[in-house]
């Protein structure tokens, strides 16, 4: 396959996944922000979502005050935020257009439909009302589902598919890691105890963001415990967006590529290395070193893999 | 509209009696409530937008991608009409190819004094790089789009030959797809000749001209300037249908006169390039050094015979509007046959007598720039303002050789479905002719372009023109009673 096509497919998958994640992160923060003040929230949810989505610097540069309306606008539609949902969708569509021939009709139409919907929403007014916004976030999540399902059900299992999948899981692993970090950034008020009610709501909002609330109860059959939430999102292979599960998929798809090309390379070795480390890891290790530190170093390793892939496949 | 021009409608004829090919459509229209047409129009628009069948408009601010207006009523040609047209088209492309091989070779037609040599050698589309070179099977034009108009029942006129990179074939194919989804009942009433084998025919054509070393299994690619090109949709659509890679210049490189594409498995050799990029941008070492769209060294590989370009470099020398005027002579010279399709009578402004006439009759004529395309650089006399006429008069006097002029043709009209009902609009037709090493092929139909504005004669999509599906149907009425009043 053309290297440029592989590159486009890989990034297309990443942008689609990122848009979905942003929509989920915004919904989670709204849930937290909606808690009554009696629960003692410090209203740091909006800073935390900026930090975890990597948009904090860009937002500061815009000079706007941090409040719900501003942050949401910035993360969804702001043209000046390169990581806004809007820009993700535009980038995804531009990539999709460039590799239209490598996509199935279902995949293209799901992106194009969402894009047209966004354009229609934008053409109606500058700031969409809360209801429209909520609907838009749903559309984005739906689109990601349709796109993903379309890929799963209609694409030939060849390099186009494998590059797409690798892109998707690298982005998803990054997003899950960032989501865990949200908790680090949402500061508990000093008098609040870890494991108290605010803490409980914060962890549960994170789980809901990735539709894992029910899964948690099925796996652990106990009330919300921070280390169990982290365990679920990091080490549980049966949890489809846990770090270990993402890496299992990355290794498998990179191996498929290597088999088709008849050549293992540095990206296969690196991915296997990260996967191996996750397999040996326990939650005690994670919390001893600090969750935040673990997450940061994981994100770096994950980015390193992305670089190695583009070097190996000449993107 | 100018009262001197009587109008021929392809449905109603010249006298209002429904012409045979349109009999069933006409009946169907009479029985169909306007609401149904309206809802099908909406569905069609939705389909085009969802599939993303768009074209980009340079310089248009808000929308870089636009839908070409699509009309839901088919344009219908009888099989017998098509048969004539097809023969004429194949003849024409054969002559174009013979002419190109000659002007880059022996130049016999120039020595015979049929075509003036300076017209060839001074033509900006003439490519000196190709002088003395032969191309595989002497085929320069593998894909031609010939623009056809009609003014009455009696025959077709060629308006223009497109020998470089004619576009529109994706609309021909998509229009049919959309029509089949929207109007199954109309297809059930007619026997419409299929066109969906076009991509197979195109692939066979491209394979047939591959360099011998490819051993019958050539690697073929379609080369696009990129997604901001106005015809990008078509490029990706065709690559998809052909099952070949859609490449940009940056995906290709040349080593030792061999063209490769960059793939995830390393370099892969390329044998045939269906290029949808102009000569000037193909190779910065040879043509425009500032172009980033092409591939350095491509021409070297081409001349070494390691890669085939379709259409060949320099093919544009034949589709020039000045050369057009010589086409009947060109056909007679190379094929020894009478031209089957007529040319529109044309004044060559480079000839002083013709120029004098043109200057005296600017308000009646259509004046075209010899190298213009897409409806730019043209004067439609009967519809032009005084100032515009004077502007053209000055241009004509300054550079008469750059212009030709034609009488304002009474282009035929076809019915289109509008919100306000069914109304006639002017149309032309662009059939696509394929010329490979093993023969010429034309799928029955083509792209019908429609001037969406009432009375307008401009059908170009860059000028707001639309398209409609073109049907070639069996002459089922042969032997029946002649049609009565509709």
CSV table of N, CA, C and O in Angstrom, one decimal, chain B residues 41-113:
chain,number,residue,atom,x,y,z
B,41,UNK,N,-36.5,14.7,-6.6
B,41,UNK,CA,-35.4,15.7,-6.7
B,41,UNK,C,-34.7,15.9,-5.4
B,41,UNK,O,-33.4,15.9,-5.4
B,42,UNK,N,-35.4,15.9,-4.4
B,42,UNK,CA,-34.8,16.1,-3.0
B,42,UNK,C,-34.0,14.9,-2.7
B,42,UNK,O,-32.8,15.0,-2.2
B,43,UNK,N,-34.5,13.7,-3.0
B,43,UNK,CA,-33.7,12.5,-2.7
B,43,UNK,C,-32.4,12.5,-3.5
B,43,UNK,O,-31.4,12.0,-3.0
B,44,UNK,N,-32.5,12.9,-4.7
B,44,UNK,CA,-31.3,12.9,-5.6
B,44,UNK,C,-30.3,13.8,-4.9
B,44,UNK,O,-29.1,13.4,-4.8
B,45,UNK,N,-30.7,15.0,-4.5
B,45,UNK,CA,-29.7,15.9,-3.9
B,45,UNK,C,-29.1,15.3,-2.7
B,45,UNK,O,-27.9,15.4,-2.5
B,46,UNK,N,-29.9,14.7,-1.9
B,46,UNK,CA,-29.4,14.0,-0.6
B,46,UNK,C,-28.4,13.0,-1.0
B,46,UNK,O,-27.3,12.9,-0.4
B,47,UNK,N,-28.7,12.2,-2.0
B,47,UNK,CA,-27.8,11.1,-2.4
B,47,UNK,C,-26.5,11.6,-2.8
B,47,UNK,O,-25.4,11.1,-2.4
B,48,UNK,N,-26.5,12.6,-3.6
B,48,UNK,CA,-25.2,13.2,-4.1
B,48,UNK,C,-24.4,13.8,-3.0
B,48,UNK,O,-23.2,13.6,-2.9
B,49,UNK,N,-25.1,14.4,-2.0
B,49,UNK,CA,-24.4,15.0,-0.9
B,49,UNK,C,-23.8,14.0,0.0
B,49,UNK,O,-22.6,14.1,0.4
B,50,UNK,N,-24.6,12.9,0.2
B,50,UNK,CA,-24.1,11.9,1.1
B,50,UNK,C,-22.9,11.1,0.5
B,50,UNK,O,-21.9,10.9,1.2
B,51,UNK,N,-23.0,10.8,-0.7
B,51,UNK,CA,-21.9,10.1,-1.4
B,51,UNK,C,-20.7,11.0,-1.5
B,51,UNK,O,-19.6,10.5,-1.6
B,52,UNK,N,-21.0,12.3,-1.5
B,52,UNK,CA,-19.8,13.2,-1.6
B,52,UNK,C,-19.4,13.5,-3.0
B,52,UNK,O,-18.2,13.7,-3.3
B,53,UNK,N,-20.4,13.4,-3.9
B,53,UNK,CA,-20.0,13.6,-5.3
B,53,UNK,C,-19.9,15.1,-5.5
B,53,UNK,O,-20.9,15.8,-5.8
B,54,UNK,N,-18.8,15.7,-5.4
B,54,UNK,CA,-18.6,17.1,-5.5
B,54,UNK,C,-17.5,17.5,-6.4
B,54,UNK,O,-16.7,16.7,-6.8
B,55,UNK,N,-17.5,18.8,-6.7
B,55,UNK,CA,-16.3,19.2,-7.4
B,55,UNK,C,-15.9,20.5,-6.8
B,55,UNK,O,-16.7,21.3,-6.2
B,56,UNK,N,-14.6,20.8,-6.8
B,56,UNK,CA,-14.1,22.0,-6.1
B,56,UNK,C,-14.1,23.2,-7.0
B,56,UNK,O,-13.9,23.0,-8.2
B,57,UNK,N,-14.4,24.3,-6.5
B,57,UNK,CA,-14.4,25.5,-7.3
B,57,UNK,C,-13.2,26.4,-6.9
B,57,UNK,O,-13.2,26.8,-5.7
B,58,UNK,N,-12.4,26.7,-7.7
B,58,UNK,CA,-11.2,27.6,-7.4
B,58,UNK,C,-11.8,29.0,-7.0
B,58,UNK,O,-12.6,29.5,-7.7
B,59,UNK,N,-11.3,29.5,-6.0
B,59,UNK,CA,-11.6,30.9,-5.6
B,59,UNK,C,-12.9,31.1,-5.0
B,59,UNK,O,-13.2,32.2,-4.6
B,60,UNK,N,-13.8,30.1,-5.0
B,60,UNK,CA,-15.1,30.3,-4.4
B,60,UNK,C,-14.9,30.2,-2.9
B,60,UNK,O,-14.4,29.3,-2.3
B,61,UNK,N,-15.2,31.3,-2.2
B,61,UNK,CA,-14.9,31.5,-0.8
B,61,UNK,C,-15.5,30.5,0.1
B,61,UNK,O,-14.8,29.6,0.6
B,62,UNK,N,-16.8,30.5,0.2
B,62,UNK,CA,-17.4,29.7,1.3
B,62,UNK,C,-17.4,28.2,1.1
B,62,UNK,O,-17.0,27.5,2.0
B,63,UNK,N,-17.6,27.8,-0.1
B,63,UNK,CA,-17.7,26.4,-0.3
B,63,UNK,C,-16.6,26.0,-1.3
B,63,UNK,O,-16.6,26.4,-2.5
B,64,UNK,N,-15.6,25.2,-0.8
B,64,UNK,CA,-14.6,24.7,-1.8
B,64,UNK,C,-15.2,23.5,-2.5
B,64,UNK,O,-14.7,23.1,-3.5
B,65,UNK,N,-16.2,22.9,-1.9
B,65,UNK,CA,-16.8,21.7,-2.6
B,65,UNK,C,-18.3,22.1,-2.9
B,65,UNK,O,-19.0,22.5,-2.1
B,66,UNK,N,-18.6,21.8,-4.2
B,66,UNK,CA,-20.0,22.1,-4.6
B,66,UNK,C,-20.6,20.9,-5.2
B,66,UNK,O,-19.9,20.1,-5.8
B,67,UNK,N,-21.9,20.8,-5.1
B,67,UNK,CA,-22.6,19.8,-5.9
B,67,UNK,C,-22.8,20.3,-7.3
B,67,UNK,O,-23.2,21.5,-7.4
B,68,UNK,N,-22.7,19.5,-8.3
B,68,UNK,CA,-23.1,19.9,-9.6
B,68,UNK,C,-24.6,19.6,-9.7
B,68,UNK,O,-25.1,18.5,-9.3
B,69,UNK,N,-25.4,20.6,-10.1
B,69,UNK,CA,-26.8,20.4,-10.1
B,69,UNK,C,-27.1,19.2,-11.0
B,69,UNK,O,-26.5,19.0,-12.0
B,70,UNK,N,-28.0,18.3,-10.5
B,70,UNK,CA,-28.4,17.1,-11.2
B,70,UNK,C,-29.8,17.2,-11.6
B,70,UNK,O,-30.7,17.5,-10.7
B,71,UNK,N,-30.1,16.9,-12.8
B,71,UNK,CA,-31.5,16.9,-13.2
B,71,UNK,C,-32.0,15.4,-13.3
B,71,UNK,O,-31.3,14.6,-13.8
B,72,UNK,N,-33.2,15.2,-12.8
B,72,UNK,CA,-33.6,13.8,-12.7
B,72,UNK,C,-34.3,13.2,-14.0
B,72,UNK,O,-34.6,12.0,-14.0
B,73,UNK,N,-34.5,14.0,-15.0
B,73,UNK,CA,-35.1,13.5,-16.2
B,73,UNK,C,-34.0,13.0,-17.1
B,73,UNK,O,-33.1,13.8,-17.4
B,74,UNK,N,-34.1,11.8,-17.6
B,74,UNK,CA,-33.0,11.3,-18.5
B,74,UNK,C,-33.1,12.0,-19.9
B,74,UNK,O,-34.1,12.4,-20.3
B,75,UNK,N,-31.9,12.1,-20.5
B,75,UNK,CA,-31.8,12.5,-21.9
B,75,UNK,C,-31.8,11.2,-22.7
B,75,UNK,O,-30.9,10.3,-22.4
B,76,UNK,N,-32.6,11.0,-23.7
B,76,UNK,CA,-32.7,9.8,-24.4
B,76,UNK,C,-32.3,9.8,-25.8
B,76,UNK,O,-32.7,10.7,-26.6
B,77,UNK,N,-31.4,8.9,-26.2
B,77,UNK,CA,-31.0,8.7,-27.6
B,77,UNK,C,-31.5,7.3,-28.1
B,77,UNK,O,-31.4,6.4,-27.3
B,78,UNK,N,-31.9,7.3,-29.3
B,78,UNK,CA,-32.3,6.0,-29.9
B,78,UNK,C,-31.0,5.2,-30.3
B,78,UNK,O,-30.0,5.8,-30.6
B,79,UNK,N,-31.1,3.9,-30.2
B,79,UNK,CA,-30.0,3.1,-30.6
B,79,UNK,C,-29.5,3.5,-32.0
B,79,UNK,O,-28.3,3.5,-32.2
B,80,UNK,N,-30.4,3.8,-32.9
B,80,UNK,CA,-30.0,4.1,-34.3
B,80,UNK,C,-29.2,5.4,-34.3
B,80,UNK,O,-28.2,5.6,-35.0
B,81,UNK,N,-29.6,6.4,-33.5
B,81,UNK,CA,-28.9,7.6,-33.4
B,81,UNK,C,-27.5,7.4,-32.8
B,81,UNK,O,-26.5,8.0,-33.3
B,82,UNK,N,-27.5,6.6,-31.8
B,82,UNK,CA,-26.2,6.3,-31.1
B,82,UNK,C,-25.2,5.6,-32.1
B,82,UNK,O,-24.0,5.9,-32.1
B,83,UNK,N,-25.7,4.7,-32.9
B,83,UNK,CA,-24.8,4.0,-33.8
B,83,UNK,C,-24.1,4.9,-34.7
B,83,UNK,O,-22.9,4.7,-34.9
B,84,UNK,N,-24.8,5.9,-35.2
B,84,UNK,CA,-24.1,6.9,-36.1
B,84,UNK,C,-23.0,7.6,-35.3
B,84,UNK,O,-21.9,7.8,-35.8
B,85,UNK,N,-23.4,8.0,-34.1
B,85,UNK,CA,-22.6,8.8,-33.3
B,85,UNK,C,-21.3,8.1,-32.9
B,85,UNK,O,-20.2,8.5,-33.1
B,86,UNK,N,-21.5,6.8,-32.6
B,86,UNK,CA,-20.4,6.0,-32.1
B,86,UNK,C,-19.4,5.8,-33.2
B,86,UNK,O,-18.2,6.0,-33.0
B,87,UNK,N,-19.8,5.5,-34.4
B,87,UNK,CA,-18.9,5.4,-35.6
B,87,UNK,C,-18.1,6.6,-35.8
B,87,UNK,O,-16.9,6.6,-36.0
B,88,UNK,N,-18.8,7.7,-35.7
B,88,UNK,CA,-18.2,9.0,-36.0
B,88,UNK,C,-17.1,9.4,-34.9
B,88,UNK,O,-16.1,9.9,-35.2
B,89,UNK,N,-17.4,9.0,-33.7
B,89,UNK,CA,-16.5,9.3,-32.6
B,89,UNK,C,-15.2,8.5,-32.7
B,89,UNK,O,-14.1,9.0,-32.6
B,90,UNK,N,-15.4,7.2,-33.1
B,90,UNK,CA,-14.2,6.3,-33.2
B,90,UNK,C,-13.4,6.8,-34.4
B,90,UNK,O,-12.1,6.8,-34.3
B,91,UNK,N,-14.0,7.2,-35.5
B,91,UNK,CA,-13.3,7.7,-36.6
B,91,UNK,C,-12.5,9.0,-36.2
B,91,UNK,O,-11.4,9.1,-36.5
B,92,UNK,N,-13.2,9.8,-35.4
B,92,UNK,CA,-12.5,11.1,-35.1
B,92,UNK,C,-11.3,10.8,-34.2
B,92,UNK,O,-10.3,11.5,-34.4
B,93,UNK,N,-11.4,9.9,-33.2
B,93,UNK,CA,-10.3,9.7,-32.4
B,93,UNK,C,-9.1,9.0,-33.1
B,93,UNK,O,-7.9,9.3,-32.9
B,94,UNK,N,-9.5,8.1,-34.1
B,94,UNK,CA,-8.4,7.5,-34.9
B,94,UNK,C,-7.7,8.6,-35.6
B,94,UNK,O,-6.4,8.5,-35.7
B,95,UNK,N,-8.4,9.6,-36.2
B,95,UNK,CA,-7.7,10.6,-36.9
B,95,UNK,C,-6.9,11.5,-36.0
B,95,UNK,O,-5.8,11.9,-36.3
B,96,UNK,N,-7.4,11.8,-34.8
B,96,UNK,CA,-6.6,12.6,-33.8
B,96,UNK,C,-5.3,11.9,-33.5
B,96,UNK,O,-4.2,12.5,-33.5
B,97,UNK,N,-5.3,10.6,-33.3
B,97,UNK,CA,-4.1,9.8,-33.0
B,97,UNK,C,-3.1,9.8,-34.2
B,97,UNK,O,-1.9,10.0,-34.0
B,98,UNK,N,-3.7,9.6,-35.4
B,98,UNK,CA,-2.8,9.6,-36.6
B,98,UNK,C,-2.1,11.0,-36.7
B,98,UNK,O,-0.9,11.1,-37.0
B,99,UNK,N,-2.9,12.0,-36.5
B,99,UNK,CA,-2.4,13.4,-36.6
B,99,UNK,C,-1.3,13.6,-35.6
B,99,UNK,O,-0.2,14.2,-36.0
B,100,UNK,N,-1.5,13.3,-34.4
B,100,UNK,CA,-0.5,13.5,-33.3
B,100,UNK,C,0.8,12.7,-33.6
B,100,UNK,O,1.9,13.3,-33.5
B,101,UNK,N,0.6,11.5,-34.0
B,101,UNK,CA,1.8,10.7,-34.4
B,101,UNK,C,2.6,11.3,-35.5
B,101,UNK,O,3.8,11.3,-35.6
B,102,UNK,N,1.8,11.9,-36.4
B,102,UNK,CA,2.4,12.6,-37.6
B,102,UNK,C,3.2,13.9,-37.2
B,102,UNK,O,4.3,14.1,-37.6
B,103,UNK,N,2.5,14.7,-36.4
B,103,UNK,CA,3.1,16.0,-36.2
B,103,UNK,C,4.3,15.9,-35.2
B,103,UNK,O,5.2,16.7,-35.2
B,104,UNK,N,4.4,14.8,-34.5
B,104,UNK,CA,5.6,14.6,-33.7
B,104,UNK,C,6.6,13.7,-34.4
B,104,UNK,O,7.6,13.3,-33.9
B,105,UNK,N,6.2,13.3,-35.6
B,105,UNK,CA,7.0,12.4,-36.4
B,105,UNK,C,7.3,13.0,-37.8
B,105,UNK,O,7.9,14.1,-37.8
B,106,UNK,N,6.9,12.4,-38.8
B,106,UNK,CA,7.3,12.8,-40.2
B,106,UNK,C,6.7,14.1,-40.6
B,106,UNK,O,7.3,14.8,-41.4
B,107,UNK,N,5.6,14.5,-40.1
B,107,UNK,CA,5.0,15.8,-40.4
B,107,UNK,C,4.4,15.8,-41.8
B,107,UNK,O,4.4,16.9,-42.5
B,108,UNK,N,3.9,14.7,-42.3
B,108,UNK,CA,3.4,14.7,-43.7
B,108,UNK,C,2.2,15.6,-43.9
B,108,UNK,O,2.2,16.2,-45.0
B,109,UNK,N,1.4,15.8,-43.0
B,109,UNK,CA,0.2,16.6,-43.2
B,109,UNK,C,0.6,18.1,-43.4
B,109,UNK,O,0.0,18.9,-44.1
B,110,UNK,N,1.8,18.4,-42.7
B,110,UNK,CA,2.2,19.8,-42.9
B,110,UNK,C,2.9,20.0,-44.2
B,110,UNK,O,2.6,21.0,-44.9
B,111,UNK,N,3.6,19.0,-44.7
B,111,UNK,CA,4.3,19.1,-46.0
B,111,UNK,C,3.2,19.1,-47.1
B,111,UNK,O,3.4,19.7,-48.1
B,112,UNK,N,2.1,18.4,-46.8
B,112,UNK,CA,1.1,18.4,-47.8
B,112,UNK,C,0.3,19.7,-47.9
B,112,UNK,O,-0.6,19.8,-48.7
B,113,UNK,N,0.6,20.5,-46.9
B,113,UNK,CA,-0.1,21.8,-46.9
B,113,UNK,C,-1.5,21.8,-46.4
B,113,UNK,O,-2.3,22.7,-46.7
